[in-house]
Each structure stands twice: as structure tokens, then as C-alpha cells.
Coordinates of C-alpha atoms in Angstrom, one line a residue:
X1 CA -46.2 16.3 103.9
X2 CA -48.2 13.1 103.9
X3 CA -47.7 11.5 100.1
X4 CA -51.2 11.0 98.2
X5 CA -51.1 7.8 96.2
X6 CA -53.4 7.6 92.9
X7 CA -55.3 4.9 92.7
X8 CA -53.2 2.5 91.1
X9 CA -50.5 3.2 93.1
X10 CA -52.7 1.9 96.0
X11 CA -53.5 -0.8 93.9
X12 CA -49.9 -1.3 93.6
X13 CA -49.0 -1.5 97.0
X14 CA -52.3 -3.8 97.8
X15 CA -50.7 -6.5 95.3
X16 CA -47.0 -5.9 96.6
X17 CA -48.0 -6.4 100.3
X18 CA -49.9 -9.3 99.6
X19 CA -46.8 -10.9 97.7
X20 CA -44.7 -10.3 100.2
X21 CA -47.0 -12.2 102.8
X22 CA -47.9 -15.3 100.7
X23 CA -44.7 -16.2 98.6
X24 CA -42.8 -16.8 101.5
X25 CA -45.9 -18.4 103.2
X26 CA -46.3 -21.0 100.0
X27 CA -42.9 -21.1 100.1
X28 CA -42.3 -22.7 103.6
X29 CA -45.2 -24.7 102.7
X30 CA -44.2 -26.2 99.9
X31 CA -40.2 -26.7 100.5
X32 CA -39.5 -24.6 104.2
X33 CA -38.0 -22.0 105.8
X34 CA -35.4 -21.1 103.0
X35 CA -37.5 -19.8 101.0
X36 CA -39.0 -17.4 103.3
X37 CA -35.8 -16.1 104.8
X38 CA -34.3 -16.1 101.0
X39 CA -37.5 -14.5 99.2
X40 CA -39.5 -13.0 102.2
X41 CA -36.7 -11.3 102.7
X42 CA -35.7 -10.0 99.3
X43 CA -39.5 -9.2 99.1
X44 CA -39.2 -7.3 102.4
X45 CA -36.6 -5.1 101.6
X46 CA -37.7 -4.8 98.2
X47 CA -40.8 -3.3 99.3
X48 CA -39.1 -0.6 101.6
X49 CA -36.8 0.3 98.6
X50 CA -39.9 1.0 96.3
X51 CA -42.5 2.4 98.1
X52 CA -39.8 5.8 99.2
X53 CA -38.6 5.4 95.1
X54 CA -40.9 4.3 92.3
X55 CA -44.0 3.6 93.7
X56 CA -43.7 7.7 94.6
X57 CA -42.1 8.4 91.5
X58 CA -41.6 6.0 88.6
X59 CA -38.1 5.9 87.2
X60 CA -37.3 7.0 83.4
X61 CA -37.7 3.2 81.4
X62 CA -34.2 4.4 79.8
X63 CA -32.5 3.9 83.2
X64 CA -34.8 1.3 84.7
X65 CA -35.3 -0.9 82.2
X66 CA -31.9 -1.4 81.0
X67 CA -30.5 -2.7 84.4
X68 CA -33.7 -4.7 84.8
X69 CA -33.0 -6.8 81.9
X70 CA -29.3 -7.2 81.9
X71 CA -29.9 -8.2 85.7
X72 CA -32.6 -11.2 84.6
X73 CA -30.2 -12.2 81.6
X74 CA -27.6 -12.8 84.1
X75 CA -30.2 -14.5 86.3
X76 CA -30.8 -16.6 83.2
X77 CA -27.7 -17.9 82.7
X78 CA -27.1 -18.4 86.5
X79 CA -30.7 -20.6 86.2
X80 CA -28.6 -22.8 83.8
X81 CA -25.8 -23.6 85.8
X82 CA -28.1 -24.3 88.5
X83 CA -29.8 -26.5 86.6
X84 CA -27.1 -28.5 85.3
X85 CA -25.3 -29.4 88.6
X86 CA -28.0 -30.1 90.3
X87 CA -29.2 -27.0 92.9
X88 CA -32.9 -28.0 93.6
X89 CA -31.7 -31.4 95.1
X90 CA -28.1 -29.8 96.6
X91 CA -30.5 -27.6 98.8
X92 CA -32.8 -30.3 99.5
X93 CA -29.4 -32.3 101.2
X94 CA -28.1 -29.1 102.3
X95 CA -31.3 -28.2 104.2
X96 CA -33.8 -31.5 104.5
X97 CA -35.9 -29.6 102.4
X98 CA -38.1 -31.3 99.4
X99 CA -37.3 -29.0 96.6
X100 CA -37.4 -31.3 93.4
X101 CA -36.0 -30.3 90.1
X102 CA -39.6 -29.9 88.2
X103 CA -40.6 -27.1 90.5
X104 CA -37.1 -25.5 90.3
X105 CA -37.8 -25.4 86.4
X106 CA -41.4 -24.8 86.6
X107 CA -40.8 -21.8 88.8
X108 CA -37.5 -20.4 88.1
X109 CA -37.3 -21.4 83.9
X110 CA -40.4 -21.1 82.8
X111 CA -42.8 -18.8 85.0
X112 CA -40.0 -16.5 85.6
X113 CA -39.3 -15.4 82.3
X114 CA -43.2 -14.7 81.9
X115 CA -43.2 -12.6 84.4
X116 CA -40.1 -10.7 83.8
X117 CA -41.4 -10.2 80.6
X118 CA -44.2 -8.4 81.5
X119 CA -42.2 -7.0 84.6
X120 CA -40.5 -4.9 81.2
X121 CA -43.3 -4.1 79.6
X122 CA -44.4 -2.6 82.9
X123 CA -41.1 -0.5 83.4
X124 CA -41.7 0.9 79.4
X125 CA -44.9 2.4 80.5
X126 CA -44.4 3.4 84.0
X127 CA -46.4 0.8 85.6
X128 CA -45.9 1.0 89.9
X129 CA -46.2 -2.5 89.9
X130 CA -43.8 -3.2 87.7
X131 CA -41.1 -1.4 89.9
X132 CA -42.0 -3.6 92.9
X133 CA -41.2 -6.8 90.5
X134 CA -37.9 -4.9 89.4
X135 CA -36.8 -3.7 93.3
X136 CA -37.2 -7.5 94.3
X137 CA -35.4 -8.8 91.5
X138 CA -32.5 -5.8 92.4
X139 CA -32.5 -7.1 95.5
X140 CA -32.9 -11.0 95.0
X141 CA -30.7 -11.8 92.8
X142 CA -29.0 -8.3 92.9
X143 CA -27.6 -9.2 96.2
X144 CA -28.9 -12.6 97.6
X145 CA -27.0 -14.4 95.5
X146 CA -24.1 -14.0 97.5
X147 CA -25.2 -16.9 99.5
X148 CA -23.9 -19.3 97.0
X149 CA -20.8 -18.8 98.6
X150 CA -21.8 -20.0 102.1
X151 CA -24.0 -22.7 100.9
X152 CA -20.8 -25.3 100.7
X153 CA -19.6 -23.9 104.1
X154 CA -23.1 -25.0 105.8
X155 CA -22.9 -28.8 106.9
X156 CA -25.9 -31.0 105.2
X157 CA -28.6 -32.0 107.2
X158 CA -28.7 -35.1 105.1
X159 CA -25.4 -37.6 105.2
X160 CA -22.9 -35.0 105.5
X161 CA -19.8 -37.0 105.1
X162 CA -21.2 -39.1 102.4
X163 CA -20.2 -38.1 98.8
X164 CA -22.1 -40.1 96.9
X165 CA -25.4 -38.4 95.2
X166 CA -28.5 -39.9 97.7
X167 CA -31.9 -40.3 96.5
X168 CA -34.4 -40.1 99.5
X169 CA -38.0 -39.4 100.2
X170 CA -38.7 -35.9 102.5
X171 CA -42.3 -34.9 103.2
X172 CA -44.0 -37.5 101.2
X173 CA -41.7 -36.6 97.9
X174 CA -39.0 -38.4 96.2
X175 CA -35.7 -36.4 96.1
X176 CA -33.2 -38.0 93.3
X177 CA -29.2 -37.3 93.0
X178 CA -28.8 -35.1 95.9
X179 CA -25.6 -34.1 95.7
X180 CA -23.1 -33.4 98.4
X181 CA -21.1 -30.4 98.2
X182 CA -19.8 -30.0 101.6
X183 CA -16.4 -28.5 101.8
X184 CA -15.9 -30.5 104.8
X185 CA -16.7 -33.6 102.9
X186 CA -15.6 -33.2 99.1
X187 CA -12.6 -30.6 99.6
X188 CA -13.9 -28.9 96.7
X189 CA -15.4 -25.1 97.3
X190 CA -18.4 -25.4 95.0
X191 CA -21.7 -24.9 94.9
X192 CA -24.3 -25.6 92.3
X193 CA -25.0 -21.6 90.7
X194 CA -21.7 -20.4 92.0
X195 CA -19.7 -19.5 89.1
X196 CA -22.6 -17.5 87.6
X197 CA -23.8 -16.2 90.5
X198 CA -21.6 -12.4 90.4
X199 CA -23.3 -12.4 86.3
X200 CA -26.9 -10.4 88.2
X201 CA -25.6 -9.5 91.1
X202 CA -23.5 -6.6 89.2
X203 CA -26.4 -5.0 87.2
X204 CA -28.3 -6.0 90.4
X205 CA -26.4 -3.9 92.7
X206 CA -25.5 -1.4 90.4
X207 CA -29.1 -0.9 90.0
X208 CA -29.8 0.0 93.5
X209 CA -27.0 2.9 93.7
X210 CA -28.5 4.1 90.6
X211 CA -31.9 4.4 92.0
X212 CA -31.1 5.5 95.1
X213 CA -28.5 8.3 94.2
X214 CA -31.5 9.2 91.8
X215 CA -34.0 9.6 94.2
X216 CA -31.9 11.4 96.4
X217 CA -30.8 13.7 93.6
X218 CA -34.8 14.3 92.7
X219 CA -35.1 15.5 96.6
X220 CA -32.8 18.0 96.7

């Protein structure tokens, strides 16, 4: 039987398309392709997830909400170590890619928490919306984060035997203290975000069994 969406539900899924199109589209423009494998692709699936689970049916805010904000508190943190060692300019070696460390904060510590913010509020009263921002989150850094782990397995594209931080211009902007942390190179299996990355992929992942085993549950 062929589901009828209210009309903010369709308003919903409007928005949530049109995200998924642009972000990684401003993404590549702005810094590459990373971005639109890493968050086109979290958006993708994201999308898939929610339209068969909350956009149908929005989850109770006392499951929902409580993985949603343990998952961004861990995301938080994560930001931190990110910032501190340096992973906006360790991508932009990694990948040739100008990602400078004032749109890593802009976008990541200081956006972000506005919208997660109201991402809650959302969840609290049911919003459809809302659930798309959580699914893409669940999925994001719920699970995406595991690429921290390959990061210092992938050879730079800028001087990858050299260990010394390098400060270069790519696409017209200056890139300072790139550093290099190549296993090949430094020996050392690290990656800026590593250590902190498991803190939202558990509530993350967790979330998505819960959701799923829920909606299945409400279809039997």
C-alpha cells in the first residue's frame, strides 16, 4: 500500500533531498571529492535509512533523543582532538585538498553544535526533519569514522616521505603546518581524531540497531 506523507513530511523529504545534493556539491567545491564521498555518502544512506523509519513514523524522543546526544557529545570531543593535532591541514597533505583550519572550526565547532541543537529540539517534538539530521549523524560519525584508521595507511599526495609539517598554497589558499602522518614515513600509526574516534561511533552504531530492530518490530 503506497505510504501517504502529510505535508510536512513532504516538506521533509524536499529539504532532505536537496541536502543531500548540495552539501557534497559545496563540498567538492570548496575542498574536493572527500567530502562528497565522506558526507554525500553518509547523506545518501542516511536518507534510505529514514525515509522506510522516521520520516514514516517518528521514533519515541525517549529512545531517539538519548542516542542522538550521547552520539554528538562523543562527536564533540572527537572535534577536539581533531583540532588540536591538526586534522584540517593532515587531510589537506593527505589529499591535495585546501581544507584550512578556520573552516574546520567554523563548520565542525561552531555551526555544528547549532544545528544539533535544534536537531534535539526537533527529536523532542517529533519533527521528520529532525530524524533526517539524526540518521546522518547515526551514520556519519556513527560509522564513518572508521576511516580514521586508514587515513595514515593512504600515502600523501603532498611530500610523502617528508616529516616535517609543510605550509603550501592549494587552489589559491594558504595551507599552514600540514602534518605528515604517513605510516610509511613516521612509523607511527596515528592519525589526527583517531583516539576519539570509537567515542560516537558506539552510540552511533548502536543507534541504528535500535531503530532498525524497532521498525521492524512495529511491522510485525
Amino acid at each position: 500500500m503506497k505510504t501517504k506523507f502529510s505535508i510536512s513530511q513532504k516538506l521533509s523529504l524536499i529539504i532532505a533531498d536537496v541536502f543531500t545534493v548540495v552539501a557534497p556539491v559545496m563540498g567538492y567545491l570548496a575542498i574536493g571529492l572527500p567530502p562528497v564521498i565522506i558526507v554525500g555518502g553518509s547523506a545518501l544512506i542516511g536518507l534510505v535509512c529514514w525515509y522506510f523509519t522516521y520520516l514514516q513514523k517518528p521514533v519515541d524522543p525517549k529512545i531517539i533523543l538519548p542516542l542522538f546526544l550521547l552520539t554528538v557529545a562523543g562527536l564533540q570531543i572527537h572535534i577536539i582532538e581533531e583540532y588540536l593535532t591538526g586534522f584540517a591541514p593532515a587531510m589537506s597533505r593527505l589529499f591535495g585538498i585546501p581544507w584550512t583550519e578556520k573552516s574546520f572550526l567554523m563548520v565542525f565547532a561552531l555551526v555544528g553544535p547549532a544545528i544539533y541543537t535544534l536537531t534535539a529540539l526537533g527529536l523532542y517534538h517529533r519533527v521528520p526533519i529532525a530524524g533526517f539530521v539524526a540518521w546522518f549523524i547515526f551514520i556519519g560519525p556513527g560509522v564513518a569514522e572508521f576511516t580514521h584508521f586508514i587515513f595514515p595507511l593512504i600515502k600523501p599526495e603532498l611530500n610523502a616521505r617528508a616529516l616535517n609539517p609543510l605550509s603550501a598554497t592549494i587552489d589559491g589558499k594558504l595551507i599552514a603546518n600540514m602534518r605528515n602522518y604517513y605510516l610509511g614515513a613516521t612509523g607511527t600509526y596515528y592519525f589526527p581524531g583517531m583516539w576519539t574516534a570509537i567515542l560516537p561511533m558506539i552510540p552511533g552504531i548502536y543507534a541504528i540497531y535500535r531503530l532498525f530492530k524497532l521498525n521492524r518490530l512495529e511491522r510485525v
